[in-house]
Short mmCIF file of C-alpha atoms and ligand atoms in Angstrom, two decimals:
data_model
loop_
_atom_site.label_atom_id
_atom_site.label_comp_id
_atom_site.label_asym_id
_atom_site.label_seq_id
_atom_site.Cartn_x
_atom_site.Cartn_y
_atom_site.Cartn_z
CA MET O 100 65.21 39.18 48.19
CA HIS O 101 67.22 40.40 51.15
CA PRO O 102 68.28 37.37 53.28
CA GLU O 103 66.33 38.62 56.28
CA ALA O 104 63.21 39.21 54.22
CA LEU O 105 63.61 35.74 52.70
CA THR O 106 63.84 34.13 56.14
CA GLU O 107 60.75 36.05 57.25
CA ALA O 108 58.88 35.01 54.12
CA ALA O 109 59.78 31.33 54.65
CA ALA O 110 58.59 31.57 58.25
CA ARG O 111 55.32 33.09 57.04
CA VAL O 112 54.90 30.25 54.53
CA ALA O 113 55.50 27.71 57.32
CA ALA O 114 52.97 29.45 59.59
CA ARG O 115 50.40 29.49 56.79
CA LEU O 116 50.93 25.79 56.17
CA ASP O 117 50.25 25.24 59.88
CA ALA O 118 47.08 27.30 59.61
CA LEU O 119 45.90 25.27 56.61
CA ALA O 120 46.68 22.06 58.52
CA GLY O 121 44.05 23.25 61.02
CA CYS O 122 41.42 23.05 58.27
CA THR O 123 40.50 19.39 58.57
CA ASP O 124 37.39 17.27 58.26
CA THR O 125 38.73 14.90 60.93
CA PRO O 126 40.01 16.48 64.14
CA GLY O 127 43.45 15.26 65.20
CA GLU O 128 44.68 14.64 61.66
CA ILE O 129 44.84 16.48 58.33
CA THR O 130 42.05 15.22 56.09
CA ARG O 131 40.66 17.82 53.73
CA LEU O 132 38.48 16.32 51.05
CA PHE O 133 37.20 18.07 47.94
CA LEU O 134 34.16 20.32 48.57
CA SER O 135 34.07 19.52 52.29
CA PRO O 136 33.64 22.04 55.13
CA ALA O 137 37.43 21.94 55.68
CA HIS O 138 37.97 22.71 51.99
CA ARG O 139 35.68 25.73 52.40
CA ARG O 140 37.60 26.95 55.47
CA SER O 141 40.95 26.53 53.70
CA LEU O 142 39.70 28.60 50.76
CA ALA O 143 38.75 31.44 53.12
CA LEU O 144 42.34 31.51 54.41
CA LEU O 145 43.82 31.37 50.91
CA LYS O 146 41.48 34.10 49.72
CA ALA O 147 42.53 36.41 52.57
CA TRP O 148 46.25 35.84 51.83
CA MET O 149 45.71 36.30 48.10
CA THR O 150 43.85 39.54 48.69
CA GLU O 151 46.66 40.73 50.97
CA ALA O 152 49.06 39.99 48.09
CA ARG O 153 46.94 42.30 45.89
CA LEU O 154 45.47 39.47 43.82
CA ALA O 155 41.86 39.50 42.64
CA THR O 156 40.13 36.22 43.58
CA ARG O 157 37.21 34.20 42.30
CA LEU O 158 36.04 30.62 42.73
CA ASP O 159 35.38 28.96 39.38
CA ALA O 160 32.48 26.58 38.80
CA SER O 161 34.64 23.47 39.21
CA GLY O 162 35.93 24.48 42.68
CA THR O 163 39.28 26.06 41.78
CA LEU O 164 40.18 29.27 43.58
CA VAL O 165 41.70 31.60 40.96
CA ALA O 166 43.81 34.63 41.95
CA THR O 167 44.88 37.09 39.29
CA ARG O 168 47.60 39.71 39.52
CA ALA O 169 46.29 43.19 38.87
CA GLY O 170 47.70 45.47 36.23
CA ALA O 171 48.47 42.88 33.54
CA ASP O 172 47.47 43.78 30.02
CA ALA O 173 44.34 41.71 29.25
CA GLU O 174 45.91 40.77 25.90
CA TRP O 175 49.05 39.37 27.51
CA PRO O 176 49.63 35.64 27.78
CA THR O 177 49.28 34.36 31.32
CA LEU O 178 51.66 32.26 33.39
CA LEU O 179 49.69 29.95 35.65
CA LEU O 180 51.09 28.93 39.03
CA GLY O 181 49.25 26.35 41.06
CA SER O 182 48.84 23.25 43.12
CA HIS O 183 46.11 21.58 45.15
CA ILE O 184 44.45 22.30 48.48
CA ASP O 185 42.82 18.87 49.00
CA THR O 186 44.63 16.11 50.86
CA VAL O 187 44.64 12.36 51.29
CA ARG O 188 43.28 11.00 54.58
CA ASP O 189 45.65 11.63 57.50
CA ALA O 190 47.95 13.67 55.29
CA GLY O 191 51.04 15.78 55.79
CA LYS O 192 50.83 19.56 55.55
CA TYR O 193 53.03 20.19 52.48
CA ASP O 194 51.61 18.07 49.63
CA GLY O 195 49.83 20.60 47.42
CA CYS O 196 49.58 23.43 49.97
CA LEU O 197 53.27 24.27 49.70
CA GLY O 198 52.94 25.15 46.00
CA ILE O 199 49.94 27.41 46.55
CA VAL O 200 51.28 29.23 49.61
CA LEU O 201 54.71 29.74 47.99
CA ALA O 202 53.07 31.14 44.87
CA ILE O 203 51.10 33.63 46.99
CA GLU O 204 54.29 34.60 48.82
CA ALA O 205 56.07 35.10 45.47
CA ALA O 206 53.25 37.31 44.20
CA ALA O 207 53.42 39.34 47.41
CA ALA O 208 57.21 39.69 47.06
CA LEU O 209 56.83 40.92 43.48
CA GLY O 210 54.41 43.62 44.63
CA GLY O 211 53.85 46.04 41.79
CA GLU O 212 57.01 45.03 39.87
CA ALA O 213 56.36 45.00 36.11
CA LEU O 214 56.32 41.62 34.38
CA PRO O 215 55.67 41.22 30.66
CA TYR O 216 52.88 38.68 31.18
CA GLY O 217 49.80 38.06 33.29
CA LEU O 218 50.17 35.96 36.43
CA GLN O 219 47.51 33.77 37.93
CA ILE O 220 47.54 31.40 40.89
CA ARG O 221 45.19 28.42 40.90
CA ALA O 222 44.33 26.45 44.04
CA PHE O 223 42.93 23.23 42.61
CA GLY O 224 40.41 21.21 44.62
CA ASP O 225 40.79 17.54 43.89
CA GLU O 226 44.24 16.39 42.87
CA GLU O 227 44.09 13.46 45.26
CA GLY O 228 40.83 11.95 44.01
CA VAL O 229 39.97 10.63 47.47
CA ARG O 230 36.34 11.73 47.87
CA PHE O 231 35.04 10.81 44.40
CA PRO O 232 36.15 7.98 42.12
CA VAL O 233 37.49 10.54 39.63
CA THR O 234 40.46 12.82 40.02
CA LEU O 235 42.05 16.01 38.65
CA THR O 236 38.57 17.28 37.75
CA THR O 237 39.36 20.87 38.75
CA ALA O 238 42.61 20.94 36.77
CA HIS O 239 40.76 19.41 33.83
CA ALA O 240 38.18 22.21 34.14
CA THR O 241 41.02 24.76 33.91
CA ALA O 242 42.37 22.89 30.88
CA GLY O 243 38.91 22.86 29.26
CA THR O 244 38.73 19.05 29.37
CA PHE O 245 36.20 18.54 32.18
CA ASP O 246 34.04 15.54 31.28
CA ARG O 247 30.36 16.16 32.12
CA THR O 248 29.80 12.47 32.93
CA TRP O 249 31.95 13.05 36.04
CA LEU O 250 29.06 15.07 37.51
CA ASP O 251 27.19 11.80 38.10
CA VAL O 252 29.89 9.98 40.08
CA ARG O 253 29.11 9.49 43.77
CA ASP O 254 31.14 9.63 46.96
CA GLU O 255 30.87 6.95 49.67
CA ALA O 256 27.78 8.65 51.09
CA GLY O 257 26.06 8.55 47.69
CA VAL O 258 26.40 12.29 47.03
CA THR O 259 27.01 13.08 43.37
CA LEU O 260 29.74 15.46 42.29
CA ARG O 261 26.95 17.61 40.81
CA GLN O 262 25.23 17.83 44.20
CA ALA O 263 28.49 18.47 46.08
CA LEU O 264 29.39 21.34 43.72
CA SER O 265 25.95 22.81 44.12
CA ASP O 266 26.03 22.44 47.94
CA PHE O 267 29.34 24.34 47.79
CA GLY O 268 27.47 27.18 46.05
CA LEU O 269 28.82 26.43 42.57
CA ASP O 270 26.98 26.16 39.28
CA SER O 271 27.85 22.57 38.36
CA ASP O 272 26.46 23.07 34.85
CA GLN O 273 29.32 25.48 34.19
CA ALA O 274 32.09 23.12 35.37
CA ASP O 275 32.96 22.32 31.77
CA ALA O 276 33.01 26.00 30.83
CA CYS O 277 35.81 27.44 32.94
CA ALA O 278 38.91 26.89 30.82
CA ALA O 279 41.73 29.37 31.51
CA ALA O 280 42.13 31.85 28.68
CA GLY O 281 45.50 32.81 27.24
CA ALA O 282 47.62 30.39 29.28
CA ALA O 283 51.24 30.48 28.07
CA ALA O 284 52.63 27.99 30.60
CA TYR O 285 52.02 26.38 33.99
CA LEU O 286 54.56 26.14 36.80
CA GLU O 287 54.11 24.18 40.00
CA VAL O 288 56.30 23.91 43.09
CA HIS O 289 55.67 20.65 44.97
CA ILE O 290 57.39 18.49 47.54
CA GLU O 291 59.25 15.64 45.94
CA GLN O 292 57.43 12.90 47.91
CA GLY O 293 60.41 10.60 47.34
CA PRO O 294 64.04 10.29 48.48
CA VAL O 295 66.03 11.35 45.38
CA LEU O 296 66.82 14.95 46.38
CA GLU O 297 67.69 14.03 49.94
CA HIS O 298 70.13 11.39 48.65
CA ALA O 299 71.61 13.92 46.24
CA GLY O 300 72.00 16.48 49.02
CA ALA O 301 70.01 18.99 46.94
CA PRO O 302 67.10 21.04 48.27
CA LEU O 303 65.55 21.56 44.83
CA GLY O 304 65.17 19.50 41.67
CA ILE O 305 63.77 19.91 38.17
CA VAL O 306 61.02 17.51 37.09
CA THR O 307 61.48 15.97 33.66
CA ALA O 308 58.18 14.05 33.42
CA ILE O 309 55.30 12.67 35.46
CA ALA O 310 54.63 8.92 35.39
CA ALA O 311 51.60 7.47 33.62
CA ALA O 312 48.83 6.45 36.01
CA ALA O 313 45.56 4.57 36.02
CA ARG O 314 43.06 3.76 38.74
CA PHE O 315 40.44 1.04 38.81
CA VAL O 316 37.62 -0.12 41.05
CA VAL O 317 37.31 -3.91 41.05
CA GLN O 318 34.15 -5.59 42.25
CA VAL O 319 34.35 -9.28 43.07
CA ASN O 320 30.98 -10.99 43.28
CA GLY O 321 30.85 -14.21 45.30
CA ARG O 322 28.07 -15.83 47.28
CA ALA O 323 27.08 -15.27 50.89
CA GLY O 324 26.78 -18.32 53.09
CA HIS O 325 26.99 -19.50 56.67
CA ALA O 326 30.54 -19.41 58.04
CA GLY O 327 29.93 -22.55 60.05
CA THR O 328 28.21 -24.78 57.52
CA VAL O 329 29.52 -24.24 53.96
CA PRO O 330 32.46 -26.61 53.34
CA MET O 331 35.67 -24.88 52.31
CA ASP O 332 35.69 -26.41 48.82
CA ARG O 333 32.14 -25.25 48.10
CA ARG O 334 32.64 -21.56 48.86
CA GLN O 335 32.57 -18.55 46.55
CA ASP O 336 34.27 -16.19 48.96
CA ALA O 337 34.61 -12.73 47.41
CA LEU O 338 37.16 -11.52 49.94
CA ALA O 339 39.42 -14.57 49.74
CA ALA O 340 39.40 -14.19 45.94
CA ALA O 341 40.16 -10.46 46.23
CA CYS O 342 43.13 -11.22 48.49
CA ALA O 343 44.60 -13.55 45.86
CA MET O 344 44.02 -10.85 43.22
CA ILE O 345 45.74 -8.15 45.28
CA LEU O 346 48.80 -10.35 45.82
CA ALA O 347 48.83 -11.23 42.10
CA LEU O 348 48.89 -7.59 41.06
CA ARG O 349 51.64 -6.83 43.56
CA ASN O 350 53.73 -9.61 42.00
CA ILE O 351 53.11 -8.30 38.49
CA ALA O 352 54.44 -4.90 39.53
CA ARG O 353 57.44 -6.43 41.32
CA ASP O 354 58.32 -8.53 38.29
CA ALA O 355 57.96 -5.58 35.90
CA GLY O 356 60.50 -3.54 37.86
CA ASP O 357 59.40 -0.05 36.83
CA VAL O 358 55.69 -0.49 37.64
CA VAL O 359 54.07 0.24 41.00
CA ALA O 360 50.68 -1.16 41.99
CA THR O 361 48.71 -0.34 45.13
CA THR O 362 45.41 -1.37 46.67
CA GLY O 363 44.62 1.34 49.18
CA SER O 364 40.94 0.85 49.81
CA ILE O 365 38.78 -2.24 50.24
CA ALA O 366 35.17 -2.87 51.29
CA VAL O 367 33.44 -6.15 52.08
CA GLU O 368 29.74 -6.97 52.13
CA PRO O 369 27.74 -7.96 54.04
CA GLY O 370 30.55 -7.56 56.59
CA ALA O 371 29.62 -9.95 59.38
CA PRO O 372 32.10 -12.27 61.10
CA ASN O 373 29.91 -15.33 60.53
CA THR O 374 28.90 -14.70 56.91
CA ILE O 375 31.04 -15.64 53.91
CA PRO O 376 31.72 -12.38 52.00
CA ALA O 377 29.35 -12.02 49.07
CA LEU O 378 31.03 -8.97 47.60
CA CYS O 379 34.40 -7.28 47.79
CA ARG O 380 35.23 -3.97 46.18
CA PHE O 381 38.83 -2.75 46.05
CA THR O 382 40.85 -0.10 44.29
CA ILE O 383 43.95 -0.47 42.12
CA ASP O 384 46.37 2.38 41.51
CA LEU O 385 48.85 1.47 38.77
CA ARG O 386 51.74 3.64 37.59
CA ALA O 387 54.76 3.42 35.32
CA PRO O 388 57.19 5.94 33.82
CA GLN O 389 56.17 4.96 30.27
CA ASP O 390 52.70 4.49 28.76
CA ALA O 391 53.70 1.17 27.18
CA ALA O 392 54.84 -0.29 30.52
CA LEU O 393 51.58 0.80 32.12
CA ALA O 394 49.52 -0.74 29.32
CA ALA O 395 51.45 -4.02 29.60
CA ALA O 396 50.96 -4.07 33.37
CA GLU O 397 47.25 -3.38 33.00
CA ALA O 398 46.89 -6.24 30.52
CA GLY O 399 48.79 -8.54 32.89
CA VAL O 400 46.63 -7.50 35.86
CA ARG O 401 43.41 -8.09 33.92
CA ARG O 402 44.60 -11.58 32.89
CA ALA O 403 45.69 -12.45 36.41
CA LEU O 404 42.44 -11.25 37.99
CA ALA O 405 40.37 -13.20 35.46
CA GLY O 406 42.42 -16.32 36.26
CA VAL O 407 41.86 -15.93 40.01
CA ALA O 408 38.14 -15.27 39.46
CA GLU O 409 37.79 -18.47 37.47
CA ALA O 410 39.68 -20.55 40.02
CA GLU O 411 37.66 -19.08 42.90
CA ARG O 412 34.31 -19.32 41.04
CA VAL O 413 33.53 -15.63 41.50
CA THR O 414 32.71 -12.99 38.91
CA LEU O 415 34.50 -9.75 38.33
CA ASP O 416 33.70 -6.18 37.21
CA ILE O 417 36.64 -3.89 36.59
CA SER O 418 36.01 -0.20 35.95
CA ARG O 419 38.73 2.26 35.15
CA THR O 420 38.16 5.50 37.06
CA HIS O 421 41.23 7.44 36.04
CA ALA O 422 43.80 7.36 33.26
CA ALA O 423 46.59 9.82 32.62
CA PRO O 424 49.44 9.26 30.18
CA ALA O 425 53.04 9.96 31.11
CA THR O 426 53.41 13.74 30.92
CA ALA O 427 56.62 15.46 29.93
CA CYS O 428 57.64 18.80 31.38
CA ALA O 429 58.51 21.32 28.67
CA THR O 430 62.25 21.55 28.07
CA GLN O 431 62.06 25.37 28.02
CA LEU O 432 60.51 25.36 31.49
CA GLN O 433 63.04 22.80 32.74
CA SER O 434 65.79 25.18 31.54
CA LEU O 435 64.05 28.19 33.08
CA LEU O 436 63.81 26.42 36.45
CA ALA O 437 67.36 25.03 36.23
CA GLY O 438 68.63 28.58 35.60
CA ALA O 439 66.60 29.84 38.55
CA VAL O 440 68.00 27.16 40.88
CA ALA O 441 71.54 27.83 39.60
CA ALA O 442 71.01 31.54 40.32
CA CYS O 443 70.46 30.52 43.96
CA GLY O 444 73.91 28.87 43.87
CA LEU O 445 72.43 25.38 44.12
CA PRO O 446 72.71 22.20 42.04
CA ALA O 447 69.62 21.42 39.98
CA PRO O 448 69.27 17.65 39.63
CA ALA O 449 66.69 16.46 37.13
CA LEU O 450 64.27 13.75 38.23
CA GLY O 451 61.03 12.08 37.21
CA SER O 452 57.86 12.19 39.31
CA GLY O 453 56.23 8.93 40.36
CA ALA O 454 53.46 10.92 42.02
CA GLY O 455 50.63 12.43 40.00
CA HIS O 456 50.04 16.18 39.78
CA ASP O 457 47.54 18.71 38.46
CA GLY O 458 49.99 19.40 35.65
CA MET O 459 48.98 16.09 34.05
CA ALA O 460 45.63 17.66 33.21
CA ILE O 461 47.00 21.18 32.59
CA ALA O 462 49.40 19.76 29.97
CA GLY O 463 46.34 19.55 27.71
CA LEU O 464 46.13 23.36 27.87
CA CYS O 465 49.72 24.58 27.89
CA PRO O 466 53.32 23.46 28.54
CA ILE O 467 54.05 22.58 32.16
CA GLY O 468 57.11 22.77 34.40
CA MET O 469 57.64 21.58 37.98
CA LEU O 470 60.12 22.40 40.70
CA PHE O 471 60.50 19.76 43.43
CA VAL O 472 61.46 20.55 47.01
CA ARG O 473 63.28 17.99 49.15
CA CYS O 474 61.26 16.33 51.91
CA ALA O 475 62.61 14.48 54.93
CA GLY O 476 63.14 10.78 54.31
CA GLY O 477 61.18 11.06 51.08
CA VAL O 478 58.03 10.56 53.17
CA SER O 479 54.68 11.86 51.91
CA HIS O 480 50.96 10.99 52.18
CA SER O 481 51.68 10.71 55.87
CA PRO O 482 51.59 13.05 58.85
CA ALA O 483 55.38 12.51 59.01
CA GLU O 484 55.83 14.70 55.89
CA ARG O 485 58.46 17.40 56.61
CA VAL O 486 60.15 20.18 54.62
CA ALA O 487 62.90 22.27 56.20
CA GLN O 488 62.21 26.00 56.44
CA GLU O 489 65.57 26.69 54.74
CA ASP O 490 64.37 24.62 51.76
CA ILE O 491 61.15 26.63 51.66
CA ALA O 492 63.29 29.77 51.54
CA VAL O 493 65.39 28.59 48.58
CA ALA O 494 62.28 27.33 46.77
CA LEU O 495 60.79 30.82 47.09
CA GLN O 496 64.02 32.41 45.93
CA ALA O 497 64.17 30.10 42.90
CA LEU O 498 60.53 30.69 42.05
CA LEU O 499 61.11 34.45 42.12
CA HIS O 500 64.12 34.08 39.81
CA ALA O 501 61.99 31.99 37.43
CA LEU O 502 59.13 34.50 37.46
CA ARG O 503 61.49 37.38 36.71
CA ALA O 504 63.19 35.46 33.89
CA PHE O 505 60.05 34.03 32.26
CA ARG O 506 59.06 35.41 28.87
CA PRO O 507 55.98 33.98 27.10
CA ASP O 508 57.88 33.82 23.79
CA ILE O 509 60.27 31.14 25.12
CA MET O 510 57.27 28.82 24.83
CA ARG O 511 56.71 29.43 21.14
CA ASP O 512 58.10 26.10 19.97
CA ALA O 513 56.81 24.06 22.91
C1 GLV E 119 48.59 12.18 44.23
O1 GLV E 119 49.30 12.47 45.17
C2 GLV E 119 48.83 10.99 43.48
O2 GLV E 119 49.95 10.82 42.96
O3 GLV E 119 47.95 10.14 43.45
MN1 MN E 120 50.24 16.57 45.46
MN1 MN E 121 49.19 13.70 47.17
#
């Protein structure tokens, strides 16, 4: 791309990310949950930009917006590009959106240029797993691994996923019937969400693998009582027990070294200042670069929580709501992306991803590859998330190199 055109394209990407940031369920911040009104508004923007880029769009039954490049031979294998349009609460504007908007910009830049494969962009709907206690459902639908039992899970307001899909105008019964056909490979551009590239002084990096992850909802059942009358040694305080559990799991992760454990959400019932908590429900997000380390940490957490429950005379229910093994990026796609970054005259450091991505589900369908883009201070899942416009420009340039170099047959032995 001509340098001026590249600068213009990067500015357009930045402006589109600003426009998407305006699609929020909570004014004053960026919170765009799966199948919410803000999700619907963001899809209208994406659809308009996809159409402008001469892509044919449709919304599949799971909530993924699919845009297909015209003119590809129907028999040709397809290269999928994608990322997610949903956000965490009070998010930044790059996580997920950057990959979709860049892919649209790349398709527009290619115009009618001949490529020996089909190209499709997928805007997934629930990579974050914030609204429902399941996650990656839309990417699993693309991979053909959507689990119908997920339709019965409920959000905080008691709305089932089935109902939410149907309120969005989708046929929830078809959510397990929208696997992508003929997918040769999947590529995703995403912000790094960590500090490695910034420390290396490199705007782009090649992902080697995505860490294993599991999520749990823990319910601690104690006994309600009067805050002024029940002696301290006779209490079964669900919240006090949960606090000890949360600190125990943090220590397990610290001691393990390569494990991270987070409790990001907690609810207490009945929730009155003068009533001893009868119930506490909290989440655990556990990750490790290797499956074995994650399994060992999970076993340690279960033992520790059971020990605290016994000591505090409360009972415990632990349900696992998400599990994804460590996912390797295909070596052929790592090489393709490294060549593309080198063609931009840049170093191409390789790095692992501690964050989860749609590719973890798509890996069940086809080989995956990921290109990371440096973000300021490594900050993400925060309104302070920032990516320099010059880095957006080189990411677009590298993606275009990769798209022009990709040949489905490089994936034959993947
Ligand atoms: C998504 O950002 C995740 O890693 O949970
Ligand atoms: Mn993301
Ligand atoms: Mn995220």
